[in-house]
Short mmCIF file of C-alpha atoms in Angstrom, two decimals:
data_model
loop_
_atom_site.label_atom_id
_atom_site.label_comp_id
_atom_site.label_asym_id
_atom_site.label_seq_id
_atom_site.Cartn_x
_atom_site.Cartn_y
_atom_site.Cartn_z
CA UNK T 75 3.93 -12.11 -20.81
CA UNK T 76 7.80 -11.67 -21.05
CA UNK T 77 10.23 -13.56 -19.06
CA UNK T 78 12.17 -11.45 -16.42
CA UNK T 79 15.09 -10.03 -18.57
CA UNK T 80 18.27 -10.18 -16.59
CA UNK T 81 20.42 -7.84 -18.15
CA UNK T 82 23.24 -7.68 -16.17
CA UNK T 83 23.35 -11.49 -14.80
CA UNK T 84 26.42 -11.78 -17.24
CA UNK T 85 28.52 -8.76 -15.31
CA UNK T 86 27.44 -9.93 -11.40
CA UNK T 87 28.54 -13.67 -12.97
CA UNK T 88 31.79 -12.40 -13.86
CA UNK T 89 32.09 -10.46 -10.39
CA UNK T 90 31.44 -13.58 -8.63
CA UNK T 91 33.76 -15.54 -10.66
CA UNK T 92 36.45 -13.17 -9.44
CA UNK T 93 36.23 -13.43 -6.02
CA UNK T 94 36.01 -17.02 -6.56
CA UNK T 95 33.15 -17.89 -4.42
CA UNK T 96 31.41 -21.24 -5.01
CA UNK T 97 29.17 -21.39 -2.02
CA UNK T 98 28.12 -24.98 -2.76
CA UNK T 99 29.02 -27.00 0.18
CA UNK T 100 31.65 -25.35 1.99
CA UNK T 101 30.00 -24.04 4.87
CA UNK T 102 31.68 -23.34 7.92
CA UNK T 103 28.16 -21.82 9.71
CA UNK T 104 24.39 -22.50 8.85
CA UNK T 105 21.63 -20.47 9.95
CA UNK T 106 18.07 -21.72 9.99
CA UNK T 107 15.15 -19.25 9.91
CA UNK T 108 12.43 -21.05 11.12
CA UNK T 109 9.78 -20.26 8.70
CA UNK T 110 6.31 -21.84 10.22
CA UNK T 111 2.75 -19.95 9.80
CA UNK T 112 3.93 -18.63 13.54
CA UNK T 113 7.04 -17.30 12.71
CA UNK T 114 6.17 -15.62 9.32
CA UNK T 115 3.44 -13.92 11.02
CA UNK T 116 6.01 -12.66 13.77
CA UNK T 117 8.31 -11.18 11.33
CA UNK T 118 10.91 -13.92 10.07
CA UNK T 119 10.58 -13.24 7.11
CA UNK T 120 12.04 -9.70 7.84
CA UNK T 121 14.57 -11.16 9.79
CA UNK T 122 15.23 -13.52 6.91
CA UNK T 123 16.16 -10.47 4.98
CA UNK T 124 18.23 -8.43 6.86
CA UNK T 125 20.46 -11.77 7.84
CA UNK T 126 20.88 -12.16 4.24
CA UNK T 127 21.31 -8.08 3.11
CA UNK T 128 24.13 -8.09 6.12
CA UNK T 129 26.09 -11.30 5.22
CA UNK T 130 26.05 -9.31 1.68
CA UNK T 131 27.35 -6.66 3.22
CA UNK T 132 30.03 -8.71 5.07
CA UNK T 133 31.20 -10.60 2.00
CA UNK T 134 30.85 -13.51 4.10
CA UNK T 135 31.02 -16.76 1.72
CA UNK T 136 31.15 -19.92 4.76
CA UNK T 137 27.35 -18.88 5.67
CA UNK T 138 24.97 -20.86 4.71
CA UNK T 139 21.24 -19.66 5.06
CA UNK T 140 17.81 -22.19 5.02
CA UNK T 141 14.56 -22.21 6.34
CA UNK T 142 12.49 -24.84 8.44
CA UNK T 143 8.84 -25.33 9.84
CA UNK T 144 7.37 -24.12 13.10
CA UNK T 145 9.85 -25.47 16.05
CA UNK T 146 7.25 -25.43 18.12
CA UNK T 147 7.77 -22.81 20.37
CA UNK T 148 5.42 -19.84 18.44
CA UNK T 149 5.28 -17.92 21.46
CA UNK T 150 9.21 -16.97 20.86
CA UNK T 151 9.09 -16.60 17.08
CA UNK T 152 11.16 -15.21 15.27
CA UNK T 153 13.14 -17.61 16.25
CA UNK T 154 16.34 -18.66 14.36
CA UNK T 155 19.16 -21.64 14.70
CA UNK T 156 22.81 -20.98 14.37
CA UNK T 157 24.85 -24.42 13.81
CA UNK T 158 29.01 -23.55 13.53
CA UNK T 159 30.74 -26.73 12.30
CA UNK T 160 32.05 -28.36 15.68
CA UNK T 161 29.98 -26.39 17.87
CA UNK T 162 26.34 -27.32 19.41
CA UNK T 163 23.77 -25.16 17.76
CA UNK T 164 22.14 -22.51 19.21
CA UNK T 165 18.32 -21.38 19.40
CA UNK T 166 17.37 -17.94 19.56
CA UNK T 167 13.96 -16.53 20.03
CA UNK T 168 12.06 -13.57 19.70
CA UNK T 169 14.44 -11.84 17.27
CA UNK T 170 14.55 -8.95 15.23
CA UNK T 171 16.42 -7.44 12.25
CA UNK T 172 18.65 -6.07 14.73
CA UNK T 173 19.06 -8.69 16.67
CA UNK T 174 19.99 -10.78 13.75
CA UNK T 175 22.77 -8.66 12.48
CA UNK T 176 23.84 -8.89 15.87
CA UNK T 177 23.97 -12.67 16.40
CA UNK T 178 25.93 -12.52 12.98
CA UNK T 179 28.72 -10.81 13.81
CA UNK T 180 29.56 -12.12 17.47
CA UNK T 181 28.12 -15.32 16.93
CA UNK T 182 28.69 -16.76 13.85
CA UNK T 183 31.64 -13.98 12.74
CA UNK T 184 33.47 -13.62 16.10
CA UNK T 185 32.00 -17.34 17.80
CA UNK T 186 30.84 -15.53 20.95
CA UNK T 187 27.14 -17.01 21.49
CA UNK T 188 24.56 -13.67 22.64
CA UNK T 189 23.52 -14.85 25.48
CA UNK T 190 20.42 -12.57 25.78
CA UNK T 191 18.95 -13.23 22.96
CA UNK T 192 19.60 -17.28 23.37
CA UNK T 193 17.19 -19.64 24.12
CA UNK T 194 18.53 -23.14 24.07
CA UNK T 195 22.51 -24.39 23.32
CA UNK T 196 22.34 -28.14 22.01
CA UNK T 197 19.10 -29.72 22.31
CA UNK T 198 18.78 -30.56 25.69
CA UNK T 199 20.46 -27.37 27.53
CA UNK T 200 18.41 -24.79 28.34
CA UNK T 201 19.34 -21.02 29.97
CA UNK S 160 -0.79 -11.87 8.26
CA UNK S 161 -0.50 -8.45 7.24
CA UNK S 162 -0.34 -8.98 3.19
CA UNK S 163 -0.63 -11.84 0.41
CA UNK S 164 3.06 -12.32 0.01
CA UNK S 165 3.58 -13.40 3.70
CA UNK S 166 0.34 -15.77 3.17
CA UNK S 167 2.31 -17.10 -0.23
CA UNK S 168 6.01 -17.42 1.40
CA UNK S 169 3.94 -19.66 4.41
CA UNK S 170 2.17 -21.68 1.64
CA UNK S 171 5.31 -22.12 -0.19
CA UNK S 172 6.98 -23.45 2.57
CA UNK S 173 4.45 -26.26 2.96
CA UNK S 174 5.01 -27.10 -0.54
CA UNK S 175 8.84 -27.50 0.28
CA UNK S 176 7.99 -29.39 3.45
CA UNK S 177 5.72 -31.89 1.28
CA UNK S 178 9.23 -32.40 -0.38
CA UNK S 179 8.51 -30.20 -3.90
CA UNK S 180 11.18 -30.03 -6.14
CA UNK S 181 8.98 -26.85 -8.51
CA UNK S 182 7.05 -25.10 -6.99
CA UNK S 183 4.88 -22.42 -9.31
CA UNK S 184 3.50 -18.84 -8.00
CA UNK S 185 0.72 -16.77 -9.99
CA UNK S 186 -0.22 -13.53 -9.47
CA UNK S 187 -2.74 -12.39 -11.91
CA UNK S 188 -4.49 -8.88 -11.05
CA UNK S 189 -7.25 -7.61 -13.23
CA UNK S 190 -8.90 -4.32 -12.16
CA UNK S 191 -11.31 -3.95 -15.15
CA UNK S 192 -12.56 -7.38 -13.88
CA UNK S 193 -12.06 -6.47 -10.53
CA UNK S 194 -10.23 -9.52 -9.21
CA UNK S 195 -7.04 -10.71 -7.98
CA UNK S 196 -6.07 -14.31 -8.14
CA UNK S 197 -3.08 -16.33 -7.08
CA UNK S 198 -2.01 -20.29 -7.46
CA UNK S 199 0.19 -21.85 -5.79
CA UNK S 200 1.68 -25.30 -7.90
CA UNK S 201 3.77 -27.84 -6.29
CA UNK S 202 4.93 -31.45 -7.26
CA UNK S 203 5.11 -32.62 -3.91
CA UNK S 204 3.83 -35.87 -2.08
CA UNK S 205 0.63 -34.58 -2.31
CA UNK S 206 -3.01 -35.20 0.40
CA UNK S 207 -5.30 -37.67 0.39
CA UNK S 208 -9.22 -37.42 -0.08
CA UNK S 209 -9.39 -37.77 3.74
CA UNK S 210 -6.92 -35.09 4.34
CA UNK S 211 -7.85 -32.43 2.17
CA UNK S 212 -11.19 -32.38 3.69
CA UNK S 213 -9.28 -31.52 6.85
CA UNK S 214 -6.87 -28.88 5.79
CA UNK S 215 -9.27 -25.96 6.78
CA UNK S 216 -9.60 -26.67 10.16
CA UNK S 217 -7.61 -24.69 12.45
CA UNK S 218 -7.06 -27.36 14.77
CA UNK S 219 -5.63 -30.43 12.24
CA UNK S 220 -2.01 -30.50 11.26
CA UNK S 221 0.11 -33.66 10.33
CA UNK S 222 2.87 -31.69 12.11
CA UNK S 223 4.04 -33.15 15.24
CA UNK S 224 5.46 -29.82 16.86
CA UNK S 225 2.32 -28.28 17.89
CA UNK S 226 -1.08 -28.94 17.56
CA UNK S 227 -2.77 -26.56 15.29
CA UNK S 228 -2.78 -26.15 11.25
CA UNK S 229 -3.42 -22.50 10.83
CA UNK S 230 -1.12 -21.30 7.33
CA UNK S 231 -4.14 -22.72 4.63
CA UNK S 232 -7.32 -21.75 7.07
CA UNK S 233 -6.22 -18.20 7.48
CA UNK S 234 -5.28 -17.88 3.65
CA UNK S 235 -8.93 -19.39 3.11
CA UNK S 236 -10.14 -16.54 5.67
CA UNK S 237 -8.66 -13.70 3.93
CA UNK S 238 -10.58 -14.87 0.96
CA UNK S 239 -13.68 -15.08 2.41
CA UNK S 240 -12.98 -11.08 3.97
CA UNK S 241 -12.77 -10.21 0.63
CA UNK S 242 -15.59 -12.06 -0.93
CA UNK S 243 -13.36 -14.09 -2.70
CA UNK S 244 -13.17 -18.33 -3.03
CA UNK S 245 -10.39 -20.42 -1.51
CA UNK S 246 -9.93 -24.03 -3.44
CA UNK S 247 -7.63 -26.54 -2.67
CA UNK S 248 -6.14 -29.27 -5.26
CA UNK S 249 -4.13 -32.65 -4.59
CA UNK S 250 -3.21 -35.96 -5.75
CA UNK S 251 -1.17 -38.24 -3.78
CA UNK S 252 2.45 -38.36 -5.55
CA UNK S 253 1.59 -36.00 -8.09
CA UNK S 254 1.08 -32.64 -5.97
CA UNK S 255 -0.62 -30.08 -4.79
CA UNK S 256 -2.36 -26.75 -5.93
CA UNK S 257 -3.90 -24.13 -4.07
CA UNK S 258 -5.96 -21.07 -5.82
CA UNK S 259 -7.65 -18.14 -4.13
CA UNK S 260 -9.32 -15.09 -5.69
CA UNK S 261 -10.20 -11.76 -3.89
CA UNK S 262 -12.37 -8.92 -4.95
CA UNK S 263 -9.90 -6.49 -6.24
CA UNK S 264 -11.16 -3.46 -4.40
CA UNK S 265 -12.67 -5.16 -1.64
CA UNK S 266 -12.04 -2.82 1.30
CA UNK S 267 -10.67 -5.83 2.91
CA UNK S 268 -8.38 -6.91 0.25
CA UNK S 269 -5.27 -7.75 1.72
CA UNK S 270 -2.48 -5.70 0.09
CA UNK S 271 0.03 -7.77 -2.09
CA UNK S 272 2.96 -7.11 -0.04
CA UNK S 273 6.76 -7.30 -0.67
CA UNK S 274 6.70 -10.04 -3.16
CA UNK S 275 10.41 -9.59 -4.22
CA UNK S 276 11.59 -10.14 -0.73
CA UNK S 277 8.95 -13.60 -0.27
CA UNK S 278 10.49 -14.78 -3.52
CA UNK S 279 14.48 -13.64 -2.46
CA UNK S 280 13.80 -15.55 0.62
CA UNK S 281 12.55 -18.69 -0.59
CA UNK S 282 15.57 -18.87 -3.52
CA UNK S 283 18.31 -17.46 -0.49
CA UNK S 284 17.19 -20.75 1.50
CA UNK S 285 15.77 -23.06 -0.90
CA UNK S 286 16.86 -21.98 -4.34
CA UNK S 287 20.06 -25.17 -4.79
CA UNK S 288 17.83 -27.81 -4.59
CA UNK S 289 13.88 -26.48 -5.77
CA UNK S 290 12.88 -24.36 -8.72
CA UNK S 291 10.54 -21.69 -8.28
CA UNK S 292 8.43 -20.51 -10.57
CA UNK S 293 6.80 -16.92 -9.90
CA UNK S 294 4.49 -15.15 -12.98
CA UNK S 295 3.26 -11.74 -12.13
CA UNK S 296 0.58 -10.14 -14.71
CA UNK S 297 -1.30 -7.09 -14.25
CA UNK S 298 -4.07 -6.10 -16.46
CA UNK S 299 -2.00 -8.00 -19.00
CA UNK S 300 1.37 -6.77 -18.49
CA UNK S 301 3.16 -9.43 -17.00
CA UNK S 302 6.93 -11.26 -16.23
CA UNK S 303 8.01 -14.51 -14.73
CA UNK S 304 10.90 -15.11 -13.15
CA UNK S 305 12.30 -18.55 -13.33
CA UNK S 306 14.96 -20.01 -11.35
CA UNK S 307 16.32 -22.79 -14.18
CA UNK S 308 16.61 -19.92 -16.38
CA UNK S 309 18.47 -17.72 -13.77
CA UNK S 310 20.92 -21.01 -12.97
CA UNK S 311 21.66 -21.83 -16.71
CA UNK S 312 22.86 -18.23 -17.36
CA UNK S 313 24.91 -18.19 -13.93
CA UNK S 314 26.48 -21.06 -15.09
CA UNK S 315 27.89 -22.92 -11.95
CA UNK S 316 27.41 -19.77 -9.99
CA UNK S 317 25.30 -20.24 -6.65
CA UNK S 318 22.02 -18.62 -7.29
CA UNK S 319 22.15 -18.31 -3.34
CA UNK S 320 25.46 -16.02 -3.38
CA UNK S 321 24.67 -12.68 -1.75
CA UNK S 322 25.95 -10.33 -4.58
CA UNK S 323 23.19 -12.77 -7.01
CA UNK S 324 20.39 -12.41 -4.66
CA UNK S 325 20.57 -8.85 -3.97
CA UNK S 326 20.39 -8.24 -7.92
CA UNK S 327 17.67 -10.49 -8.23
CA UNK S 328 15.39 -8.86 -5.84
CA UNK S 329 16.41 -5.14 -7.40
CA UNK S 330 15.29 -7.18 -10.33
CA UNK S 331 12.28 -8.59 -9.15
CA UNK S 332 11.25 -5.20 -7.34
CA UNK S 333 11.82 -3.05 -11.08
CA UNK S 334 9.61 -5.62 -13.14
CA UNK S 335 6.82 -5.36 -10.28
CA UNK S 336 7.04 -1.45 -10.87
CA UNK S 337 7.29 -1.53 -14.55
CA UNK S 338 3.77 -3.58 -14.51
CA UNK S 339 2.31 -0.91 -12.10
CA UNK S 340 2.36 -3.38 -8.74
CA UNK S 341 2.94 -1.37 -5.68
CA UNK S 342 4.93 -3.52 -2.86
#
């Protein structure tokens, strides 16, 4: 059994180094996928993946992206948490790959919360 | 669950929830022998005696967000569709290991899924602080991917960085192909 060859590590390491990146611990926004048996079997894991493919695509390099356990609302999953330093987080429920790329860009890019898709602000408010 | 890699990415996550700092994945198909096994291989706090005779029943969880336990009981049912065996493996402190095999061409085999994405996922959100460990062989053709390799040769460049983790998962997705996995 071989180990998995990466070729081309070297080239995407000097890329990186470039744009001088270090992600470690200079976040400015984190999103949670919650990532319980409920939610993978809704389709976070889905969501999980576009989130990430689009903050490729937006060169964003303040986002910070982790999973959690059921939140125990399974009847809304996928459900995801966006935390902005300074700012209450926000739940959202029953999301999508679409809706995802959506909360990233007026949410987390722009700081305008998407109120349809929202299911809690803080963690006693509730709309 | 539609497919094995969305049963591994929920085991997996228990592992990191028991606190694992390595957790391994193997895939091993075998279609001469007719059989496809995986093991999952975590160092983390581990189950008692008492507990793992629990962990199959639907309705025990040491959660306290809801009420039922359901991520190891249906991976232990998707064995039994496929007239395969589901064991379970722990030691307080020491870890936990969880093996299930399948008849290869049961009819209702689960398919193996999008492993590159379970594994992108897990490193994208857990890949600073926990080492994962995934070995894919197929009728003896086989890679492993290995995040302490992948670290050491990005030398002090975040694994988690989008540009790294889109590579990876081309990376991951070519070596399934090249062994003849279809995802």
């Amino acid at each position: 059994m071989k180990k998995l060859k990466i070729g081309d590590l070297e080239k995407i390491r000097e890329k990186v180094r470039r744009t001088a990146t270090l992600r470690l611990g200079k976040a400015r926004a984190k999103v949670t996928v919650h990532m319980g048996t409920c939610g993978i079997a809704a389709g976070a894991r889905e969501v999980l993946s576009a989130l990430l493919k689009e903050i490729g695509k937006a060169k964003l390099k303040d986002v910070i992206v982790t999973t959690s356990g059921c939140a125990g609302l399974c009847s809304r999953e996928p459900m995801a948490t966006v935390e902005i330093t300074g700012k209450p987080p926000v739940k959202y429920g029953d999301l999508t790959a679409t809706k995802i790329k959506k909360i990233l860009h007026d949410h987390i890019v722009k700081g305008n919360i998407v109120n349809d898709y929202a299911l809690a602000i803080g963690s006693e408010r509730t709309h | 669950m539609q497919d094995l890699s969305l049963h591994i990415l929920d085991i997996v996550e228990n592992s990191i929830e028991a606190g694992a700092k390595k957790i391994k994945i193997i895939i091993n198909e075998n279609t001469k022998k007719n059989i496809l096994t995986l093991q999952i291989k975590d160092n983390g706090k581990g189950m008692s005696k008492k507990t793992l005779t629990k962990v199959l029943d639907p309705f025990y969880t040491t959660k306290k967000t809801r009420r039922v336990g359901l991520g190891l009981s249906m991976l232990a049912q998707a064995t039994k569709e496929a007239e395969g065996k589901f064991a379970i493996k722990s030691k307080i402190g020491k870890g936990t290991t969880v093996a299930a095999t399948f008849v290869y061409s049961h009819i209702d085999r689960k398919p193996i899924g999008n492993m590159a994405e379970t594994i992108i996922g897990l490193v994208a959100a857990r890949g600073l602080d926990v080492v994962f460990i995934y070995t894919h062989n197929k009728n003896g053709n086989g890679f492993t991917f290995d995040t302490r390799y992948i670290k050491k040769e990005l030398n002090n460049i975040s694994i988690t960085h989008p540009d790294v983790l889109n590579y990876l998962k081309k990376e991951i997705q070519k070596q399934l192909k090249s062994i003849g996995v279809s995802t």
